[in-house]
mmCIF file of C-alpha atoms and ligand atoms in Angstrom:
data_model
loop_
_atom_site.group_PDB
_atom_site.id
_atom_site.type_symbol
_atom_site.label_atom_id
_atom_site.label_comp_id
_atom_site.label_asym_id
_atom_site.label_seq_id
_atom_site.Cartn_x
_atom_site.Cartn_y
_atom_site.Cartn_z
ATOM 1 C CA MET A 1 -0.028 0.008 -0.113
ATOM 2 C CA ALA A 2 2.913 2.449 -0.305
ATOM 3 C CA ASP A 3 1.264 3.163 -3.848
ATOM 4 C CA PHE A 4 -1.152 5.570 -1.980
ATOM 5 C CA VAL A 5 1.226 8.625 -2.429
ATOM 6 C CA ALA A 6 1.324 8.060 -6.354
ATOM 7 C CA ASN A 7 -2.479 7.695 -6.055
ATOM 8 C CA SER A 8 -2.800 10.919 -4.065
ATOM 9 C CA LEU A 9 -3.954 14.010 -5.984
ATOM 10 C CA GLY A 10 -0.577 15.593 -7.129
ATOM 11 C CA SER A 11 -1.636 18.718 -6.268
ATOM 12 C CA PHE A 12 -3.715 20.346 -3.357
ATOM 13 C CA ASP A 13 -4.984 23.981 -2.636
ATOM 14 C CA ALA A 14 -4.447 24.564 0.944
ATOM 15 C CA GLY A 15 -6.546 27.611 0.811
ATOM 16 C CA GLN A 16 -9.438 25.717 -0.297
ATOM 17 C CA ILE A 17 -8.906 23.199 2.046
ATOM 18 C CA ALA A 18 -9.344 25.544 4.641
ATOM 19 C CA GLN A 19 -12.331 27.194 3.159
ATOM 20 C CA ARG A 20 -14.256 23.785 2.949
ATOM 21 C CA ILE A 21 -13.407 22.823 6.485
ATOM 22 C CA GLN A 22 -14.898 26.440 7.401
ATOM 23 C CA GLU A 23 -17.749 25.668 5.605
ATOM 24 C CA ILE A 24 -18.772 22.344 6.948
ATOM 25 C CA ARG A 25 -17.740 23.567 10.819
ATOM 26 C CA GLU A 26 -20.542 26.458 9.924
ATOM 27 C CA VAL A 27 -23.215 23.749 9.312
ATOM 28 C CA LEU A 28 -22.153 21.294 11.837
ATOM 29 C CA PRO A 29 -23.742 21.549 15.567
ATOM 30 C CA VAL A 30 -20.863 21.940 18.332
ATOM 31 C CA SER A 31 -21.940 18.460 19.601
ATOM 32 C CA VAL A 32 -20.786 16.992 16.028
ATOM 33 C CA GLN A 33 -17.217 16.032 16.051
ATOM 34 C CA LEU A 34 -15.599 16.269 12.160
ATOM 35 C CA ILE A 35 -13.264 13.602 11.471
ATOM 36 C CA ALA A 36 -11.297 14.366 8.087
ATOM 37 C CA VAL A 37 -11.227 11.173 6.335
ATOM 38 C CA THR A 38 -7.474 11.343 4.739
ATOM 39 C CA LYS A 39 -7.427 7.832 2.744
ATOM 40 C CA GLN A 40 -5.440 8.827 -0.173
ATOM 41 C CA VAL A 41 -4.420 12.138 0.537
ATOM 42 C CA SER A 42 -1.368 13.599 1.143
ATOM 43 C CA VAL A 43 0.523 14.378 4.138
ATOM 44 C CA ALA A 44 0.723 18.166 2.770
ATOM 45 C CA ALA A 45 -2.954 18.190 2.448
ATOM 46 C CA MET A 46 -3.179 16.679 6.111
ATOM 47 C CA ARG A 47 -1.000 19.484 7.450
ATOM 48 C CA ALA A 48 -3.563 21.863 5.820
ATOM 49 C CA ALA A 49 -6.153 20.501 7.392
ATOM 50 C CA TYR A 50 -4.503 20.538 10.658
ATOM 51 C CA ALA A 51 -3.638 24.084 10.032
ATOM 52 C CA ALA A 52 -7.337 24.915 9.323
ATOM 53 C CA GLY A 53 -8.339 23.370 12.812
ATOM 54 C CA VAL A 54 -8.888 19.636 12.263
ATOM 55 C CA ARG A 55 -7.491 17.461 14.968
ATOM 56 C CA HIS A 56 -9.103 14.098 14.051
ATOM 57 C CA PHE A 57 -8.163 12.006 11.181
ATOM 58 C CA GLY A 58 -9.585 8.985 9.635
ATOM 59 C CA GLU A 59 -7.802 6.326 7.619
ATOM 60 C CA SER A 60 -9.069 2.800 6.467
ATOM 61 C CA ARG A 61 -5.752 0.971 6.025
ATOM 62 C CA ILE A 62 -2.982 0.276 8.316
ATOM 63 C CA GLN A 63 -0.123 0.484 6.580
ATOM 64 C CA GLU A 64 -1.348 3.867 4.998
ATOM 65 C CA ALA A 65 -1.639 5.510 8.628
ATOM 66 C CA ILE A 66 1.644 4.256 9.824
ATOM 67 C CA THR A 67 3.362 5.734 7.023
ATOM 68 C CA LYS A 68 1.521 9.037 7.429
ATOM 69 C CA GLN A 69 1.841 8.908 11.184
ATOM 70 C CA GLU A 70 5.869 8.786 10.735
ATOM 71 C CA GLN A 71 5.685 11.824 8.923
ATOM 72 C CA LEU A 72 3.501 13.659 11.111
ATOM 73 C CA THR A 73 4.858 13.043 14.239
ATOM 74 C CA ASP A 74 5.055 16.669 15.355
ATOM 75 C CA LEU A 75 1.307 17.114 15.220
ATOM 76 C CA ALA A 76 0.950 15.705 18.731
ATOM 77 C CA ASP A 77 -2.657 16.535 19.559
ATOM 78 C CA VAL A 78 -3.910 14.601 16.570
ATOM 79 C CA THR A 79 -6.440 11.890 17.424
ATOM 80 C CA TRP A 80 -6.346 8.847 14.817
ATOM 81 C CA HIS A 81 -9.432 6.927 13.905
ATOM 82 C CA LEU A 82 -9.505 3.592 12.138
ATOM 83 C CA ILE A 83 -12.678 3.424 9.888
ATOM 84 C CA GLY A 84 -12.061 0.638 7.781
ATOM 85 C CA HIS A 85 -12.647 -3.304 8.148
ATOM 86 C CA LEU A 86 -9.904 -4.601 10.468
ATOM 87 C CA GLN A 87 -8.329 -8.196 9.797
ATOM 88 C CA SER A 88 -7.911 -9.821 12.981
ATOM 89 C CA ASN A 89 -4.152 -10.612 12.178
ATOM 90 C CA LYS A 90 -3.628 -6.740 12.056
ATOM 91 C CA ALA A 91 -5.599 -5.987 15.624
ATOM 92 C CA GLY A 92 -2.307 -5.579 17.812
ATOM 93 C CA LYS A 93 -1.045 -2.815 15.084
ATOM 94 C CA ALA A 94 -3.988 -1.033 15.130
ATOM 95 C CA LEU A 95 -4.212 -0.875 18.587
ATOM 96 C CA GLU A 96 -0.611 0.707 18.874
ATOM 97 C CA ILE A 97 -1.427 3.755 15.925
ATOM 98 C CA PHE A 98 -5.274 4.384 16.566
ATOM 99 C CA GLN A 99 -7.174 5.712 19.406
ATOM 100 C CA TRP A 100 -10.678 5.106 18.005
ATOM 101 C CA ILE A 101 -11.779 1.795 16.088
ATOM 102 C CA HIS A 102 -15.213 2.916 14.364
ATOM 103 C CA SER A 103 -15.176 -0.640 12.431
ATOM 104 C CA VAL A 104 -15.339 -3.238 15.093
ATOM 105 C CA ASP A 105 -17.676 -5.193 13.158
ATOM 106 C CA SER A 106 -17.739 -9.190 14.788
ATOM 107 C CA LEU A 107 -17.581 -10.608 18.351
ATOM 108 C CA LYS A 108 -14.526 -12.228 17.144
ATOM 109 C CA LEU A 109 -12.840 -9.230 16.414
ATOM 110 C CA ALA A 110 -13.907 -7.474 19.529
ATOM 111 C CA GLN A 111 -12.822 -10.451 21.727
ATOM 112 C CA ARG A 112 -9.349 -10.375 19.782
ATOM 113 C CA LEU A 113 -9.112 -6.532 20.536
ATOM 114 C CA ASP A 114 -9.922 -7.095 23.995
ATOM 115 C CA SER A 115 -7.299 -9.833 24.839
ATOM 116 C CA LEU A 116 -4.400 -7.693 23.012
ATOM 117 C CA ALA A 117 -5.547 -4.568 24.679
ATOM 118 C CA ALA A 118 -5.310 -6.245 28.054
ATOM 119 C CA GLN A 119 -1.885 -7.404 27.160
ATOM 120 C CA HIS A 120 -0.831 -3.792 26.184
ATOM 121 C CA GLN A 121 -2.845 -2.209 29.187
ATOM 122 C CA LEU A 122 -4.619 -0.200 26.507
ATOM 123 C CA ARG A 123 -8.358 0.680 26.679
ATOM 124 C CA PRO A 124 -9.155 1.772 23.182
ATOM 125 C CA HIS A 125 -12.504 3.885 22.157
ATOM 126 C CA VAL A 126 -14.720 1.487 20.001
ATOM 127 C CA CYS A 127 -17.783 2.074 17.877
ATOM 128 C CA LEU A 128 -19.602 -1.132 16.785
ATOM 129 C CA GLN A 129 -20.552 -1.306 13.197
ATOM 130 C CA VAL A 130 -23.985 -2.252 12.204
ATOM 131 C CA LYS A 131 -26.114 -2.508 8.959
ATOM 132 C CA MET A 132 -29.546 -1.430 9.394
ATOM 133 C CA LEU A 133 -30.251 -3.061 5.992
ATOM 134 C CA PRO A 134 -29.076 -6.329 4.277
ATOM 135 C CA ASP A 135 -25.728 -5.149 2.363
ATOM 136 C CA PRO A 136 -23.466 -7.851 1.445
ATOM 137 C CA THR A 137 -20.683 -5.051 0.358
ATOM 138 C CA LYS A 138 -20.330 -4.105 4.024
ATOM 139 C CA PHE A 139 -19.138 -5.627 7.241
ATOM 140 C CA GLY A 140 -20.924 -5.188 10.501
ATOM 141 C CA TRP A 141 -23.517 -6.570 12.732
ATOM 142 C CA ASP A 142 -27.464 -6.932 11.669
ATOM 143 C CA GLU A 143 -29.847 -5.870 14.607
ATOM 144 C CA ALA A 144 -30.481 -9.191 15.519
ATOM 145 C CA GLN A 145 -26.994 -10.492 15.489
ATOM 146 C CA LEU A 146 -25.884 -7.798 17.892
ATOM 147 C CA LEU A 147 -28.576 -7.962 20.415
ATOM 148 C CA ALA A 148 -27.547 -11.580 20.547
ATOM 149 C CA ASP A 149 -23.912 -10.600 20.868
ATOM 150 C CA LEU A 150 -24.395 -7.884 23.644
ATOM 151 C CA ALA A 151 -23.687 -9.814 26.545
ATOM 152 C CA ALA A 152 -20.313 -11.392 25.149
ATOM 153 C CA LEU A 153 -19.417 -7.860 23.999
ATOM 154 C CA ASP A 154 -19.894 -6.679 27.405
ATOM 155 C CA GLU A 155 -17.467 -8.820 28.828
ATOM 156 C CA CYS A 156 -14.738 -7.023 26.718
ATOM 157 C CA GLN A 157 -13.785 -4.855 29.613
ATOM 158 C CA HIS A 158 -10.527 -3.631 27.892
ATOM 159 C CA LEU A 159 -12.888 -1.901 25.135
ATOM 160 C CA ASP A 160 -14.235 1.281 25.805
ATOM 161 C CA ILE A 161 -17.494 0.199 23.711
ATOM 162 C CA THR A 162 -18.972 3.719 23.359
ATOM 163 C CA GLY A 163 -21.282 3.746 20.198
ATOM 164 C CA LEU A 164 -22.290 2.563 17.063
ATOM 165 C CA MET A 165 -21.050 3.142 13.483
ATOM 166 C CA VAL A 166 -22.830 2.677 10.045
ATOM 167 C CA ILE A 167 -22.655 3.063 6.366
ATOM 168 C CA PRO A 168 -25.929 3.263 4.637
ATOM 169 C CA PRO A 169 -26.175 1.083 1.486
ATOM 170 C CA PHE A 170 -24.900 3.153 -1.660
ATOM 171 C CA GLY A 171 -27.481 5.113 -3.853
ATOM 172 C CA LEU A 172 -30.412 4.891 -1.280
ATOM 173 C CA PRO A 173 -32.936 7.846 -1.884
ATOM 174 C CA ASP A 174 -32.353 10.369 1.035
ATOM 175 C CA GLU A 175 -35.416 9.220 2.945
ATOM 176 C CA ALA A 176 -34.321 5.660 3.020
ATOM 177 C CA THR A 177 -30.665 6.817 4.037
ATOM 178 C CA LEU A 178 -32.297 9.059 6.853
ATOM 179 C CA ASP A 179 -34.059 6.151 7.894
ATOM 180 C CA VAL A 180 -31.080 4.066 8.282
ATOM 181 C CA PHE A 181 -29.647 6.737 10.469
ATOM 182 C CA LYS A 182 -32.649 6.925 12.604
ATOM 183 C CA ARG A 183 -32.991 3.403 13.515
ATOM 184 C CA THR A 184 -29.149 3.455 14.053
ATOM 185 C CA HIS A 185 -29.943 5.768 16.611
ATOM 186 C CA GLN A 186 -32.827 4.087 17.983
ATOM 187 C CA LEU A 187 -31.084 0.792 18.229
ATOM 188 C CA ALA A 188 -27.989 2.922 20.282
ATOM 189 C CA GLN A 189 -31.094 3.996 22.646
ATOM 190 C CA THR A 190 -32.264 0.105 23.099
ATOM 191 C CA ILE A 191 -28.827 -0.910 23.895
ATOM 192 C CA GLN A 192 -28.527 1.949 26.376
ATOM 193 C CA GLN A 193 -31.721 0.820 28.101
ATOM 194 C CA ARG A 194 -30.230 -2.649 28.680
ATOM 195 C CA SER A 195 -28.104 -1.430 31.589
ATOM 196 C CA LEU A 196 -24.856 -3.293 30.801
ATOM 197 C CA LYS A 197 -21.565 -2.889 32.929
ATOM 198 C CA SER A 198 -19.258 -1.325 30.468
ATOM 199 C CA ILE A 199 -21.040 -0.778 27.027
ATOM 200 C CA ARG A 200 -22.066 3.062 26.676
ATOM 201 C CA MET A 201 -23.938 4.271 23.688
ATOM 202 C CA GLU A 202 -22.974 7.938 23.439
ATOM 203 C CA GLU A 203 -21.265 8.190 20.114
ATOM 204 C CA LEU A 204 -22.986 7.918 16.562
ATOM 205 C CA SER A 205 -20.339 7.536 13.680
ATOM 206 C CA MET A 206 -22.369 8.180 10.949
ATOM 207 C CA GLY A 207 -22.416 10.677 7.631
ATOM 208 C CA MET A 208 -20.035 10.850 4.886
ATOM 209 C CA SER A 209 -19.736 13.721 2.295
ATOM 210 C CA ASN A 210 -23.122 12.735 0.476
ATOM 211 C CA ASP A 211 -25.176 12.142 3.697
ATOM 212 C CA TYR A 212 -23.770 13.745 6.411
ATOM 213 C CA ARG A 213 -26.840 16.311 6.687
ATOM 214 C CA LEU A 214 -29.075 13.675 7.044
ATOM 215 C CA ALA A 215 -26.919 11.830 9.361
ATOM 216 C CA VAL A 216 -26.744 15.311 11.558
ATOM 217 C CA GLN A 217 -30.412 15.273 11.392
ATOM 218 C CA ALA A 218 -30.697 11.851 13.198
ATOM 219 C CA GLY A 219 -28.392 12.672 15.711
ATOM 220 C CA ALA A 220 -24.609 11.818 14.355
ATOM 221 C CA THR A 221 -22.035 12.612 16.958
ATOM 222 C CA PHE A 222 -19.015 11.686 14.581
ATOM 223 C CA VAL A 223 -19.309 12.593 10.568
ATOM 224 C CA ARG A 224 -16.626 10.838 8.601
ATOM 225 C CA LEU A 225 -15.721 13.256 5.703
ATOM 226 C CA GLY A 226 -13.323 12.799 2.802
ATOM 227 C CA ARG A 227 -14.410 14.326 -0.601
ATOM 228 C CA THR A 228 -16.287 17.245 0.512
ATOM 229 C CA LEU A 229 -12.893 18.658 2.348
ATOM 230 C CA PHE A 230 -10.056 17.067 0.037
ATOM 231 C CA GLY A 231 -11.793 16.878 -3.435
ATOM 232 C CA ASP A 232 -12.398 13.414 -5.107
ATOM 233 C CA ARG A 233 -10.121 10.235 -4.617
ATOM 234 C CA ALA A 234 -7.978 8.698 -7.544
ATOM 235 C CA GLY A 235 -9.416 5.668 -8.742
HETATM 236 C C1 PLP B 301 -13.969 6.584 2.592
HETATM 237 C C2 PLP B 301 -14.967 6.734 3.790
HETATM 238 C C3 PLP B 301 -15.415 7.736 4.204
HETATM 239 C C4 PLP B 301 -15.497 9.489 3.829
HETATM 240 O O1 PLP B 301 -16.079 9.273 2.567
HETATM 241 P P1 PLP B 301 -16.183 10.521 1.567
HETATM 242 O O2 PLP B 301 -17.480 9.912 0.726
HETATM 243 O O3 PLP B 301 -15.066 10.977 1.067
HETATM 244 O O4 PLP B 301 -16.477 11.371 2.480
HETATM 245 C C5 PLP B 301 -16.199 7.736 5.434
HETATM 246 N N1 PLP B 301 -16.214 6.575 6.209
HETATM 247 C C6 PLP B 301 -15.780 5.576 5.559
HETATM 248 C C7 PLP B 301 -15.859 4.097 6.400
HETATM 249 C C8 PLP B 301 -15.058 5.526 4.620
HETATM 250 O O5 PLP B 301 -14.352 4.347 3.897
#
């Protein structure tokens, strides 16, 4: 995955990135955190986003995140979020480099992360990725599965399970997308009411460039924005 630099936009406009960030900030309620999704984005463009006030970066691949972190060690107050599917064999590496993992998508992965976190005396922030509609292109729990796995997840004491993450199926009409977000919010409330000992449902990680307005309307606390800040990715 060293080729992401080659795939990155060759040039970028720091002023334009700053302006887009400013525009997004103006429409986001203060309760919503902006995660700048920087997959395939150059470190120079990431520095421009940082200069414009961004402190949350989201990456979907471990190796790309490592390469960038090595070049951005001076940005000490950045929080790194993993938003892409995590293979079990990379779970240890993910714990080393991300403070948040939004894409915990199976009980097996949660349990693996939990035992590694215990070994390394960590307690990463975690969102559970759900699918509110059947979608073979996405990872994550469906509602019934998640409710069935809750008791076992609640035993993962070394994970700070603090919310849900969702990506609606691509290409839905707005109303259906909004419905996915609202149902995700309701599911979080249902889980909260179960009075589990360590799982809390405070965060809703939902909303990308094309649907973040709908997600905010439904109660998102994190939006994950890439293209609308940095322009279209190559490929
Ligand atoms: C790429 C990605 C985003 C950002 O998508 P944009 O359309 O560029 O805003 C958000 N969340 C996840 C999980 C992603 O993979």
